[in-house]
Amino acid sequence: MSSSASSVRLRPPGEHRVLGVLGGMGPLATARFYEAVVRATPADHDQLHIPTVIWSDPRIPDRTAAILGGGPSPVPAMVEGARRLEAMGAEILAMPCNTAHAFLPAVRAATGTTWVDMIGATLDRIARTGAERVGILGTRGTRAAGLYDAAAAPRGLDVFYPSDTDQSLLIDDAIGHVKSGRRLLRAERLVAAAAARLHAAGADVLIAACTELPLVLGAASRVVPVVDSLDCLASACVREVATAVV
Amino acid sequence: MSSSASSVRLRPPGEHRVLGVLGGMGPLATARFYEAVVRATPADHDQLHIPTVIWSDPRIPDRTAAILGGGPSPVPAMVEGARRLEAMGAEILAMPCNTAHAFLPAVRAATGTTWVDMIGATLDRIARTGAERVGILGTRGTRAAGLYDAAAAPRGLDVFYPSDTDQSLLIDDAIGHVKSGRRLLRAERLVAAAAARLHAAGADVLIAACTELPLVLGAASRVVPVVDSLDCLASACVREVATAVV
């Protein structure tokens, strides 16, 4: 199929396609993602916003545990959620969870709908800024699955991570604090310490590659620019639902 | 049916019923409502949160216009949304929009699921504080439908509203600014001016009875306590989904 066979135009205002969100990984990130979609939508009254269906299922098994070999696969629950969203009329699907993208190929194969890829959307935005060396703040699962590594190379980007010790003592602990809703100031200090080390190691920019982290990025973003993967996914979804291929 | 035939217990952690949210009225309020549900849920990891399905349909016709006689009924679109939520497995339903509650009796009659009523949840919280005179900051539609008036009397509360001029020049304009996402500082000043008038007229407490208003309540809440109907609905939903009638 040649790309010259189709072209892209903006759909008329109020005729967006329906966005489906496979959420609950975690729940707060899902709420923040939907708010980011609303804020990224050019609309001055309700009726121009994007019809959206959200299936937020916090019972989906832990993604990092599954990648590291210690837990059940989240794929069956993710596929069931995606099919529910399709049954509700979703025409474009997205998952506001970086680690879950390790399972996107399996979920995509079981569904018939277009997915917007959070990893690609985030790296595309960074590639446009001219940055080259990218530090990743994310879960152990996102790192072990090599999600950003695989997608960075074709975009001419070099990605790297905190040391094993920093990952464990700074990032994993900070994510745990956010998920529990407690000790957020401590979490912010931990993330800032990790950001300073990555900046010293040569990072031009960091990716908040876990959707729990943006809540505690304030101090880190005063050390080095931080791109929020949740915002990148939201903007990419708004572009996608507003676009018709004709 | 005697109420003594049943009693109430808390369901085990992780066995909440599924919450369904009929949203999009407006979209930003829907995002904020879901965040309020997450924050009101006692949970220290993802799997203890409430499974939630959200149908956020900003194409639902304007509720205030329908109440005032100038627009199409939102009921068909609301019923269709509620049925989609039921088909997704929702066991408890809620609408984070005060004005939409004018149509709750019609929507409830067309659905088979328990609804949590935002108006009742908000007045219940106020009645527990001992306040008696309640000023209402809401849309012209909420006011014309008499939603708070009807529910206040049996709770021993006296509700009243801004003057027609204040409603038009302060509240209606402020809500319009929030819906457009522009001039939020001006909206905050308009709401504070209306709050000061209601306080001077004897209000012990105000209700933010439009889900767009909490974004611009900062200055008003320094004049007189303001109860956010969105938070009251969120807390009531968390209690309801965690409760089993046995």
Coordinates of C-alpha atoms in Angstrom, one line a residue:
Chain A
M1 CA 0.0 0.0 0.0
S2 CA 1.5 3.3 -1.1
S3 CA 1.1 6.2 1.2
S4 CA 0.5 8.3 -1.8
A5 CA -2.8 6.5 -2.2
S6 CA -4.3 8.4 0.8
S7 CA -4.1 11.8 2.2
V8 CA -5.0 13.3 5.6
R9 CA -7.4 16.1 6.4
L10 CA -8.9 17.5 9.5
R11 CA -12.4 16.3 10.3
P12 CA -15.1 18.9 10.8
P13 CA -15.5 20.3 14.3
G14 CA -17.7 18.1 16.4
E15 CA -17.1 15.1 14.2
H16 CA -14.2 13.5 16.0
R17 CA -13.8 9.8 16.1
V18 CA -14.5 8.2 19.5
L19 CA -11.4 7.8 21.7
G20 CA -11.1 4.6 23.8
V21 CA -8.8 4.6 26.9
L22 CA -7.6 1.4 28.4
G23 CA -6.9 2.7 31.9
G24 CA -6.5 1.8 35.6
M25 CA -2.7 1.3 35.2
G26 CA -2.8 3.3 37.5
P27 CA -6.1 5.0 38.1
L28 CA -4.7 8.5 38.9
A29 CA -2.7 8.5 35.7
T30 CA -5.9 7.6 33.9
A31 CA -7.7 10.7 35.4
R32 CA -4.7 12.9 34.6
F33 CA -4.5 11.5 31.0
Y34 CA -8.1 12.3 30.3
E35 CA -7.7 15.8 31.7
A36 CA -4.6 16.2 29.4
V37 CA -6.8 15.1 26.4
V38 CA -9.4 17.7 27.3
R39 CA -6.9 20.5 27.7
A40 CA -5.1 19.5 24.4
T41 CA -8.4 19.7 22.5
P42 CA -9.1 23.0 20.6
A43 CA -12.7 23.6 21.8
D44 CA -14.5 26.5 23.3
H45 CA -17.7 24.6 24.3
D46 CA -18.6 21.1 25.3
Q47 CA -19.9 19.9 22.0
L48 CA -16.5 20.3 20.2
H49 CA -14.7 18.0 22.6
I50 CA -13.8 14.4 21.8
P51 CA -16.3 11.6 22.7
T52 CA -14.3 9.4 25.0
V53 CA -14.9 6.0 26.6
I54 CA -12.6 5.0 29.4
W55 CA -12.3 1.5 30.8
S56 CA -10.3 1.9 34.0
D57 CA -9.6 -1.5 35.4
P58 CA -7.2 -1.4 38.3
R59 CA -7.5 -5.2 38.7
I60 CA -5.2 -5.7 35.6
P61 CA -2.2 -7.6 37.0
D62 CA 0.9 -5.7 37.7
R63 CA 2.9 -5.1 34.4
T64 CA 6.4 -4.9 35.9
A65 CA 5.9 -8.1 37.9
A66 CA 4.9 -9.9 34.7
I67 CA 7.9 -8.6 32.7
L68 CA 10.3 -9.6 35.5
G69 CA 8.8 -13.1 35.6
G70 CA 7.1 -12.9 39.0
G71 CA 3.5 -12.4 38.2
P72 CA 0.6 -13.4 36.0
S73 CA 0.2 -12.0 32.5
P74 CA -1.9 -8.8 32.2
V75 CA -2.7 -9.6 28.6
P76 CA -6.1 -11.4 29.0
A77 CA -7.4 -8.5 31.1
M78 CA -6.0 -6.0 28.7
V79 CA -7.6 -7.7 25.7
E80 CA -10.9 -8.0 27.5
G81 CA -10.8 -4.3 28.3
A82 CA -9.9 -3.4 24.7
R83 CA -12.8 -5.4 23.4
R84 CA -15.2 -3.7 25.8
L85 CA -14.0 -0.4 24.4
E86 CA -14.5 -1.5 20.9
A87 CA -18.0 -2.7 21.7
M88 CA -18.7 0.8 23.1
G89 CA -17.7 2.3 19.7
A90 CA -14.1 3.3 20.3
E91 CA -12.3 4.0 17.0
I92 CA -8.9 4.9 18.3
L93 CA -7.4 3.2 21.4
A94 CA -4.7 4.3 23.8
M95 CA -3.2 3.1 27.1
P96 CA -1.8 5.7 29.5
C97 CA 0.8 3.3 31.0
N98 CA 4.3 3.0 29.6
T99 CA 5.1 -0.4 31.1
A100 CA 1.9 -1.8 29.6
H101 CA 3.3 -1.1 26.1
A102 CA 5.5 -4.2 26.5
F103 CA 2.2 -6.0 25.9
L104 CA 0.9 -3.8 23.1
P105 CA 1.9 -6.1 20.3
A106 CA -0.2 -9.0 21.9
V107 CA -3.2 -6.7 22.6
R108 CA -3.0 -5.1 19.2
A109 CA -3.0 -8.5 17.5
A110 CA -6.3 -9.4 19.4
T111 CA -8.1 -6.2 18.5
G112 CA -9.1 -4.6 15.3
T113 CA -8.7 -0.9 16.2
T114 CA -5.9 1.6 15.6
W115 CA -3.7 2.1 18.7
V116 CA -1.8 5.3 19.4
D117 CA 1.6 4.3 20.8
M118 CA 2.8 6.2 23.8
I119 CA 6.5 5.4 23.4
G120 CA 6.6 6.5 19.8
A121 CA 4.6 9.7 20.5
T122 CA 7.0 10.6 23.2
L123 CA 10.2 10.0 21.2
D124 CA 8.7 11.8 18.2
R125 CA 8.3 14.9 20.3
I126 CA 11.8 14.7 21.6
A127 CA 13.3 14.1 18.2
R128 CA 11.7 17.4 17.0
T129 CA 13.5 19.4 19.7
G130 CA 17.0 18.3 18.5
A131 CA 17.9 16.6 21.7
E132 CA 20.0 13.5 21.3
R133 CA 20.8 12.0 24.7
V134 CA 17.7 11.0 26.6
G135 CA 17.5 9.8 30.2
I136 CA 14.6 7.5 31.1
L137 CA 12.8 7.7 34.4
G138 CA 10.5 4.7 34.5
T139 CA 9.7 1.4 36.0
R140 CA 12.0 -1.5 36.1
G141 CA 9.5 -3.2 33.8
T142 CA 9.7 -0.5 31.1
R143 CA 13.5 -0.7 31.3
A144 CA 13.7 -4.5 31.2
A145 CA 11.3 -4.7 28.2
G146 CA 13.6 -2.3 26.3
L147 CA 10.6 -0.3 25.1
Y148 CA 12.4 3.1 24.6
D149 CA 15.7 1.5 23.4
A150 CA 14.0 -0.3 20.5
A151 CA 12.1 2.8 19.4
A152 CA 14.9 5.3 19.9
A153 CA 17.5 4.0 17.5
P154 CA 15.5 4.6 14.3
R155 CA 14.9 8.2 15.5
G156 CA 18.6 8.8 16.0
L157 CA 18.2 9.1 19.7
D158 CA 20.4 7.5 22.4
V159 CA 18.6 6.5 25.6
F160 CA 20.1 5.5 28.9
Y161 CA 18.9 4.8 32.5
P162 CA 19.8 5.4 36.1
S163 CA 22.3 2.9 37.7
D164 CA 20.7 -0.2 39.2
T165 CA 21.2 1.3 42.7
D166 CA 19.6 4.6 41.7
Q167 CA 16.7 2.8 40.0
S168 CA 16.0 0.8 43.1
L169 CA 16.6 3.4 45.8
L170 CA 15.3 6.5 44.0
I171 CA 12.9 5.7 41.2
D172 CA 11.2 2.5 42.4
D173 CA 10.6 4.0 45.8
A174 CA 9.3 7.2 44.4
I175 CA 6.8 5.4 42.2
G176 CA 5.7 3.3 45.2
H177 CA 5.1 6.5 47.2
V178 CA 2.9 8.0 44.4
K179 CA 0.9 4.8 44.0
S180 CA 0.2 4.9 47.7
G181 CA -0.6 8.6 47.7
R182 CA 1.7 9.2 50.6
R183 CA 5.1 10.9 51.1
L184 CA 4.9 12.8 47.9
L185 CA 7.5 15.4 48.9
R186 CA 10.0 12.6 49.6
A187 CA 9.2 11.1 46.2
E188 CA 9.8 14.5 44.6
R189 CA 13.3 14.7 46.2
L190 CA 14.1 11.1 45.2
V191 CA 13.2 11.8 41.5
A192 CA 15.2 15.1 41.6
A193 CA 18.3 13.2 42.8
A194 CA 18.0 10.6 40.0
A195 CA 17.5 13.5 37.5
A196 CA 20.7 15.2 38.6
R197 CA 22.7 12.0 38.1
L198 CA 21.3 11.5 34.6
H199 CA 22.0 15.2 33.7
A200 CA 25.6 14.8 35.0
A201 CA 25.9 11.7 32.8
G202 CA 25.1 13.7 29.7
A203 CA 21.3 13.7 29.3
D204 CA 20.0 16.6 27.3
V205 CA 16.4 15.8 28.3
L206 CA 14.6 13.2 30.5
I207 CA 11.4 11.3 29.8
A208 CA 8.9 10.8 32.6
A209 CA 8.3 7.3 31.3
C210 CA 6.0 6.2 34.1
T211 CA 2.6 7.8 34.3
E212 CA 2.9 8.1 38.1
L213 CA 6.0 10.4 38.0
P214 CA 4.6 13.7 36.6
L215 CA 3.0 14.3 40.0
V216 CA 6.4 14.6 41.6
L217 CA 8.6 16.1 38.8
G218 CA 8.7 19.7 40.1
A219 CA 12.2 19.6 41.5
A220 CA 13.6 17.4 38.8
S221 CA 12.4 19.7 36.0
R222 CA 14.4 22.6 37.5
V223 CA 17.6 20.5 36.9
V224 CA 17.0 19.3 33.3
P225 CA 14.0 19.5 30.9
V226 CA 11.6 16.6 31.5
V227 CA 9.1 15.5 28.8
D228 CA 5.9 13.9 30.2
S229 CA 5.0 10.8 28.2
L230 CA 1.3 11.3 29.3
D231 CA 1.1 14.7 27.7
C232 CA 2.8 13.3 24.5
L233 CA 0.2 10.5 24.3
A234 CA -2.7 13.0 24.9
S235 CA -1.6 15.3 22.1
A236 CA -1.0 12.4 19.7
C237 CA -4.5 11.1 20.5
V238 CA -6.1 14.5 19.9
R239 CA -4.4 14.7 16.5
E240 CA -5.4 11.2 15.6
V241 CA -9.1 11.4 16.4
A242 CA -9.4 14.8 14.6
T243 CA -7.8 13.4 11.5
A244 CA -9.5 11.6 8.7
V245 CA -7.6 9.5 6.1
V246 CA -9.4 10.1 2.8
Chain B
M1 CA -40.0 -4.0 51.9
S2 CA -38.8 -3.3 55.4
S3 CA -35.3 -1.9 55.8
S4 CA -34.8 -4.2 58.7
A5 CA -34.8 -7.1 56.2
S6 CA -31.3 -6.0 54.9
S7 CA -28.2 -4.7 56.5
V8 CA -25.1 -3.1 55.1
R9 CA -21.5 -4.3 55.2
L10 CA -18.3 -3.2 53.6
R11 CA -17.3 -5.4 50.7
P12 CA -13.8 -7.0 50.8
P13 CA -10.9 -5.0 49.5
G14 CA -10.6 -5.3 45.7
E15 CA -14.2 -6.5 45.3
H16 CA -15.8 -3.2 44.7
R17 CA -18.8 -3.0 42.4
V18 CA -18.1 -1.4 39.0
L19 CA -18.8 2.4 38.9
G20 CA -20.3 3.9 35.7
V21 CA -19.9 7.6 34.9
L22 CA -22.1 9.4 32.5
G23 CA -19.8 12.2 31.6
G24 CA -18.9 14.9 29.1
M25 CA -21.2 17.5 30.7
G26 CA -18.5 19.0 30.6
P27 CA -15.4 17.0 29.8
L28 CA -13.1 18.7 32.2
A29 CA -15.5 18.2 35.1
T30 CA -15.6 14.5 34.2
A31 CA -11.8 14.2 34.4
R32 CA -11.8 16.1 37.7
F33 CA -14.6 13.9 39.0
Y34 CA -12.7 10.7 38.3
E35 CA -9.6 12.1 39.9
A36 CA -11.8 12.9 43.0
V37 CA -13.0 9.3 43.1
V38 CA -9.5 8.0 42.9
R39 CA -8.3 10.3 45.7
A40 CA -11.4 9.4 47.9
T41 CA -10.7 5.7 47.6
P42 CA -8.8 4.1 50.5
A43 CA -6.2 2.1 48.5
D44 CA -2.4 1.9 48.6
H45 CA -1.9 0.1 45.3
D46 CA -3.7 -0.1 42.0
Q47 CA -5.5 -3.3 42.6
L48 CA -7.6 -1.9 45.5
H49 CA -9.0 0.9 43.4
I50 CA -12.6 1.0 41.9
P51 CA -13.1 -0.5 38.5
T52 CA -14.7 2.4 36.6
V53 CA -16.2 2.9 33.2
I54 CA -16.7 6.4 31.9
W55 CA -18.8 7.4 28.8
S56 CA -17.8 11.0 28.3
D57 CA -20.1 12.3 25.5
P58 CA -19.7 16.0 25.0
R59 CA -22.3 15.8 22.2
I60 CA -25.1 15.5 24.7
P61 CA -27.3 18.6 24.1
D62 CA -27.0 21.5 26.4
R63 CA -28.9 20.9 29.6
T64 CA -29.6 24.5 30.6
A65 CA -30.9 25.3 27.1
A66 CA -33.3 22.4 27.3
I67 CA -34.6 23.4 30.7
L68 CA -35.2 27.0 29.7
G69 CA -37.1 25.9 26.6
G70 CA -34.6 26.8 23.9
G71 CA -33.0 23.5 23.0
P72 CA -33.4 19.8 22.3
S73 CA -33.9 17.3 25.1
P74 CA -30.7 15.7 26.3
V75 CA -32.6 12.7 27.6
P76 CA -32.2 10.4 24.5
A77 CA -28.4 10.8 24.5
M78 CA -28.2 10.4 28.3
V79 CA -30.3 7.2 28.2
E80 CA -28.2 5.8 25.4
G81 CA -25.0 6.6 27.4
A82 CA -26.4 5.0 30.5
R83 CA -27.3 1.9 28.6
R84 CA -23.8 1.7 27.2
L85 CA -22.4 1.9 30.7
E86 CA -24.8 -0.9 31.8
A87 CA -23.7 -3.0 28.9
M88 CA -20.0 -2.5 30.1
G89 CA -20.9 -3.9 33.5
A90 CA -21.5 -0.8 35.5
E91 CA -23.4 -1.6 38.7
I92 CA -23.6 2.0 40.2
L93 CA -24.1 5.0 38.0
A94 CA -23.3 8.7 38.5
M95 CA -23.5 11.9 36.5
P96 CA -20.9 14.6 37.4
C97 CA -23.2 17.5 36.2
N98 CA -25.7 19.2 38.5
T99 CA -27.9 20.6 35.8
A100 CA -28.2 17.1 34.2
H101 CA -30.0 16.0 37.4
A102 CA -33.1 17.7 36.2
F103 CA -33.4 14.8 33.8
L104 CA -32.3 12.1 36.3
P105 CA -35.9 10.9 36.9
A106 CA -36.4 10.3 33.2
V107 CA -33.0 8.6 32.8
R108 CA -33.5 6.5 35.9
A109 CA -36.8 5.3 34.7
A110 CA -35.1 4.0 31.5
T111 CA -32.3 2.2 33.2
G112 CA -32.2 -0.6 35.7
T113 CA -29.2 0.4 37.7
T114 CA -28.8 2.3 41.0
W115 CA -27.9 6.0 40.6
V116 CA -26.0 8.1 43.2
D117 CA -27.7 11.5 43.3
M118 CA -25.3 14.4 43.3
I119 CA -27.8 16.9 44.7
G120 CA -28.7 14.7 47.7
A121 CA -25.1 13.8 48.4
T122 CA -24.1 17.4 48.5
L123 CA -27.0 18.5 50.8
D124 CA -26.4 15.5 53.1
R125 CA -22.8 16.7 53.7
I126 CA -24.0 20.2 54.4
A127 CA -26.7 19.1 56.8
R128 CA -24.1 17.2 58.8
T129 CA -22.1 20.5 59.4
G130 CA -25.1 22.2 61.1
A131 CA -25.2 25.0 58.4
E132 CA -28.8 26.2 57.7
R133 CA -28.7 28.9 55.1
V134 CA -27.1 27.8 51.8
G135 CA -26.3 29.9 48.8
I136 CA -26.2 28.2 45.4
L137 CA -23.7 29.0 42.7
G138 CA -24.9 27.1 39.6
T139 CA -26.3 27.4 36.2
R140 CA -29.5 29.1 35.3
G141 CA -30.8 25.6 34.4
T142 CA -30.1 24.1 37.8
R143 CA -31.9 27.1 39.4
A144 CA -34.9 27.0 37.1
A145 CA -35.3 23.3 37.6
G146 CA -35.4 23.9 41.4
L147 CA -33.2 20.9 42.0
Y148 CA -31.7 22.1 45.3
D149 CA -34.9 23.8 46.5
A150 CA -36.8 20.5 46.3
A151 CA -34.1 18.5 48.1
A152 CA -33.3 21.1 50.8
A153 CA -36.6 21.3 52.5
P154 CA -36.8 17.7 53.9
R155 CA -33.2 18.2 55.2
G156 CA -34.1 21.4 57.1
L157 CA -32.0 23.6 54.9
D158 CA -32.9 27.0 53.3
V159 CA -31.4 27.6 49.9
F160 CA -31.2 30.8 48.0
Y161 CA -29.6 32.2 44.8
P162 CA -27.8 35.3 43.5
S163 CA -30.0 38.1 42.1
D164 CA -31.0 37.8 38.4
T165 CA -28.4 40.4 37.6
D166 CA -25.6 38.7 39.5
Q167 CA -26.5 35.4 38.0
S168 CA -26.2 36.8 34.5
L169 CA -23.2 39.1 34.9
L170 CA -21.2 37.1 37.4
I171 CA -22.1 33.4 37.4
D172 CA -23.2 32.7 33.8
D173 CA -20.1 34.6 32.5
A174 CA -17.8 32.8 34.8
I175 CA -19.1 29.4 33.7
G176 CA -18.7 30.4 30.1
H177 CA -15.1 31.4 30.7
V178 CA -14.3 28.0 32.3
K179 CA -16.0 26.0 29.5
S180 CA -13.9 27.9 27.0
G181 CA -10.7 27.5 29.1
R182 CA -10.0 31.2 28.8
R183 CA -10.0 34.2 31.2
L184 CA -9.9 32.0 34.3
L185 CA -8.6 34.7 36.5
R186 CA -11.5 36.9 35.5
A187 CA -13.9 34.0 36.2
E188 CA -12.4 33.6 39.7
R189 CA -13.0 37.3 40.4
L190 CA -16.6 37.1 39.2
V191 CA -17.4 34.1 41.4
A192 CA -15.8 35.8 44.4
A193 CA -18.0 38.8 43.9
A194 CA -21.2 36.7 43.8
A195 CA -20.0 34.8 46.9
A196 CA -19.5 38.0 48.8
R197 CA -23.1 39.1 48.0
L198 CA -24.5 35.7 49.1
H199 CA -22.5 35.9 52.3
A200 CA -23.8 39.4 53.0
A201 CA -27.3 38.1 52.4
G202 CA -26.8 35.5 55.2
A203 CA -25.4 32.4 53.6
D204 CA -23.5 30.2 56.1
V205 CA -22.1 28.1 53.3
L206 CA -22.2 28.0 49.5
I207 CA -22.5 25.1 47.1
A208 CA -20.4 25.0 44.0
A209 CA -23.4 23.5 42.2
C210 CA -21.9 23.6 38.7
T211 CA -19.0 21.2 38.0
E212 CA -17.2 23.9 36.1
L213 CA -16.9 26.2 39.1
P214 CA -14.4 24.5 41.4
L215 CA -11.6 25.4 39.0
V216 CA -12.2 29.1 39.9
L217 CA -13.3 29.0 43.5
G218 CA -10.1 30.1 45.2
A219 CA -11.0 33.7 46.0
A220 CA -14.7 32.9 46.8
S221 CA -13.7 30.3 49.4
R222 CA -11.7 32.9 51.3
V223 CA -15.0 34.8 51.8
V224 CA -17.3 32.0 52.9
P225 CA -17.0 28.2 53.0
V226 CA -17.8 26.5 49.7
V227 CA -18.8 22.9 49.3
D228 CA -17.9 21.3 46.0
S229 CA -20.7 19.1 44.7
L230 CA -18.2 17.2 42.6
D231 CA -16.3 16.0 45.7
C232 CA -19.6 15.2 47.5
L233 CA -20.7 13.0 44.6
A234 CA -17.2 11.3 44.5
S235 CA -17.3 10.4 48.2
A236 CA -20.8 9.1 48.0
C237 CA -19.9 6.9 45.0
V238 CA -16.9 5.5 46.8
R239 CA -19.1 4.6 49.8
E240 CA -21.7 3.1 47.5
V241 CA -19.5 0.8 45.4
A242 CA -17.7 -0.4 48.5
T243 CA -20.9 -1.3 50.3
A244 CA -22.9 -4.5 49.9
V245 CA -26.5 -4.9 50.9
V246 CA -26.8 -8.4 52.4

